[in-house]
Short mmCIF file of C-alpha atoms in Angstrom, two decimals:
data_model
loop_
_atom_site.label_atom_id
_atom_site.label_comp_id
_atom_site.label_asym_id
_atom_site.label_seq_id
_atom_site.Cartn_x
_atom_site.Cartn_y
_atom_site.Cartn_z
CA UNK A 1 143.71 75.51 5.96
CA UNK A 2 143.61 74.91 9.74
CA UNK A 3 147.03 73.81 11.51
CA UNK A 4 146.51 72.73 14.68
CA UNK A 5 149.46 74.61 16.98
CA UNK A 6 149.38 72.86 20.32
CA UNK A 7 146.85 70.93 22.21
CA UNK A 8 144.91 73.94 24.36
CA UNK A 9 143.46 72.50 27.43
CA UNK A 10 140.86 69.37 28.49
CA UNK A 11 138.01 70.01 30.58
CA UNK A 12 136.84 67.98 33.54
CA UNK A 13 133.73 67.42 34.66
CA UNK A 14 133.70 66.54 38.57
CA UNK A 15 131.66 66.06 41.38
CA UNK A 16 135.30 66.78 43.90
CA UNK A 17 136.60 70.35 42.89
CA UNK A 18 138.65 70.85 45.61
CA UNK A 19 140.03 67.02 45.64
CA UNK A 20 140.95 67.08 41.64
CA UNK A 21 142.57 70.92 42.51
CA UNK A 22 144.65 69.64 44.92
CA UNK A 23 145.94 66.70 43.30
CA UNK A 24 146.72 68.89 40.01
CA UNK A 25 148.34 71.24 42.50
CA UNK A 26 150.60 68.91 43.84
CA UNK A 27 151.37 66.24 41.65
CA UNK A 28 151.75 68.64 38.55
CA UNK A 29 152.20 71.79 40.20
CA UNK A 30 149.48 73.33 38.25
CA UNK A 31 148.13 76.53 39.59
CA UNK A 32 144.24 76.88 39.71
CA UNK A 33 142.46 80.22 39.50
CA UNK A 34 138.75 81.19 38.79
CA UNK A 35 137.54 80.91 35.36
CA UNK A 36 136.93 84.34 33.89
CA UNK A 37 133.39 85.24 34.46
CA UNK A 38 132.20 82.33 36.29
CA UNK A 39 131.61 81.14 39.83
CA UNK A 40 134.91 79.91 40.80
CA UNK A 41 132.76 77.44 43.08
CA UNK A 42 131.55 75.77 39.67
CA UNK A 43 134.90 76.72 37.52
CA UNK A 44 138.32 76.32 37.88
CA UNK A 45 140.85 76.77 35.68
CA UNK A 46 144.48 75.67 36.14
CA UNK A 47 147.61 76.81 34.70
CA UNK A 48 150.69 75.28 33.78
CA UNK A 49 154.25 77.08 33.81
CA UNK A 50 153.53 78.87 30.78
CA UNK A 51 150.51 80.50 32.52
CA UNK A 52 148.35 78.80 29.86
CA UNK A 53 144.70 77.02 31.67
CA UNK A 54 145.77 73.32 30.64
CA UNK A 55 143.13 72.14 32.49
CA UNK A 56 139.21 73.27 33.02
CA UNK A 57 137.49 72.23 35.62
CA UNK A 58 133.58 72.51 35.90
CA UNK A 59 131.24 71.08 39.22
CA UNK A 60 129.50 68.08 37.82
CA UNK A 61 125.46 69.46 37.10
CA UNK A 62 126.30 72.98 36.32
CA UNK A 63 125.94 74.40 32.28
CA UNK A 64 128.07 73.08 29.48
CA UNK A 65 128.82 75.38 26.48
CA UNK A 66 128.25 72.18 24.69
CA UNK A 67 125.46 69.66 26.39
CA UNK A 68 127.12 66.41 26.86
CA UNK A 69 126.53 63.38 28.26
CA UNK A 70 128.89 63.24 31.35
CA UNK A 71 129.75 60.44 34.37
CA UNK A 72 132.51 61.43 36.35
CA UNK A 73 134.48 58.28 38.13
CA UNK A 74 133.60 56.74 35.22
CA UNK A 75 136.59 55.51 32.56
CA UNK A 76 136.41 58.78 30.21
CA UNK A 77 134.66 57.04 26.96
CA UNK A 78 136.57 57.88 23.52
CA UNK A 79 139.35 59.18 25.33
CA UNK A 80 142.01 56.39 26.42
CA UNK A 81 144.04 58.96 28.11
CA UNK A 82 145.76 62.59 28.36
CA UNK A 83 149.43 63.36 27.83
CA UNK A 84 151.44 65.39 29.55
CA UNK A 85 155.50 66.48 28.89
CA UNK A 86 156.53 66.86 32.09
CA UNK A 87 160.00 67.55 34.26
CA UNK A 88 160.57 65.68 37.41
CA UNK A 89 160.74 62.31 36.76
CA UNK A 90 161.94 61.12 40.51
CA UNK A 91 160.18 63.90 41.90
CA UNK A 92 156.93 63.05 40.72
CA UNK A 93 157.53 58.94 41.89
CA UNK A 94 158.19 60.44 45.04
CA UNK A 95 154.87 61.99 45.54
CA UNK A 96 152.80 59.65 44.05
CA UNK A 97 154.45 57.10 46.63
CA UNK A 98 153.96 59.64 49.25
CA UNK A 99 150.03 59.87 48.46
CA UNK A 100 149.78 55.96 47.74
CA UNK A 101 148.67 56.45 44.30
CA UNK A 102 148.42 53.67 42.18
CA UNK A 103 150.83 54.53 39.00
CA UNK A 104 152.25 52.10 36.53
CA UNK A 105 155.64 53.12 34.55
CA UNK A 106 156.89 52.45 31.00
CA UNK A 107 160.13 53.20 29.09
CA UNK A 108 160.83 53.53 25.52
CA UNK A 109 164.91 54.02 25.91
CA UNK A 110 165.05 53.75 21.65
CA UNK A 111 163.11 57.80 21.95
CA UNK A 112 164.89 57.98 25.73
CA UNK A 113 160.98 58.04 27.19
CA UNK A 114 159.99 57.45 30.50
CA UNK A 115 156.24 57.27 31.14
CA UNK A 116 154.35 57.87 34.66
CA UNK A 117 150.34 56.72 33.84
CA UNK A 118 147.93 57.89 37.10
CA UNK A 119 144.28 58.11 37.12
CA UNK A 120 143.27 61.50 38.49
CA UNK A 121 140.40 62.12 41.45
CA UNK A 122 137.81 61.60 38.34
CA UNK A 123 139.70 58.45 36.50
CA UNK A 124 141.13 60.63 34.10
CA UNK A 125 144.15 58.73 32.92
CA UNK A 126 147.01 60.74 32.71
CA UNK A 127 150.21 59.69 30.69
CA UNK A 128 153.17 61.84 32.32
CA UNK A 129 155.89 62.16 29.69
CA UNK A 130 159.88 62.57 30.88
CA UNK A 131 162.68 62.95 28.25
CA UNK A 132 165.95 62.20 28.92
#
């Protein structure tokens, strides 16, 4: 029987590797390192607190394990968005106000959930999760 432990990591396709680095950087404070074995100018990895690669990042045109129809900039088909549980709640309003980032917010007080959604660089929606 599988059992599924923990979501491992999402990988972006992109045609800005240094833009979507630096907003993972900053917003998230994700920490981006070459991809083992590859040309870090075609992949990035970056790593979350845990030192687990949460995020994969490969420059749009170069080889997929899997060949896959991809747009980046485009809304990311099947996939609404990606969740995050995340520290920081002011923090992270802060810098998106800092960078003028378009965010919206929601809060579900009944689960005491506040929720920060931001497209990335590629318009990856990201769904920032606080608990209180």
């Amino acid at each position: 029987m599988t059992i599924v432990k923990r979501l491992d990591h999402f990988n972006i396709q992109t045609h800005d590797m240094a833009g979507t680095i630096a907003f993972y950087a900053d917003l998230l404070n994700l920490e981006a390192r070459a991809a083992p074995e590859r040309d870090p100018a075609d992949r990035m990895w970056l790593y979350d607190s845990g030192d687990r690669a949460v995020i994969h990042l490969n420059r749009f045109g170069t080889d997929n394990t899997i060949p896959r129809e991809v747009v980046p900039g485009h809304p990311t088909g099947a996939i609404h968005h990606i969740a995050f549980e995340c520290d920081g709640y002011e923090e992270t309003i802060q810098k998106l106000k800092e960078k003028a980032l378009y965010y919206a917010t929601n809060d579900i007080p009944r689960i005491c959930l506040r929720q920060i959604f931001v497209n990335d660089p590629n318009n990856v929606l990201l769904e920032l999760n606080f608990r209180q």
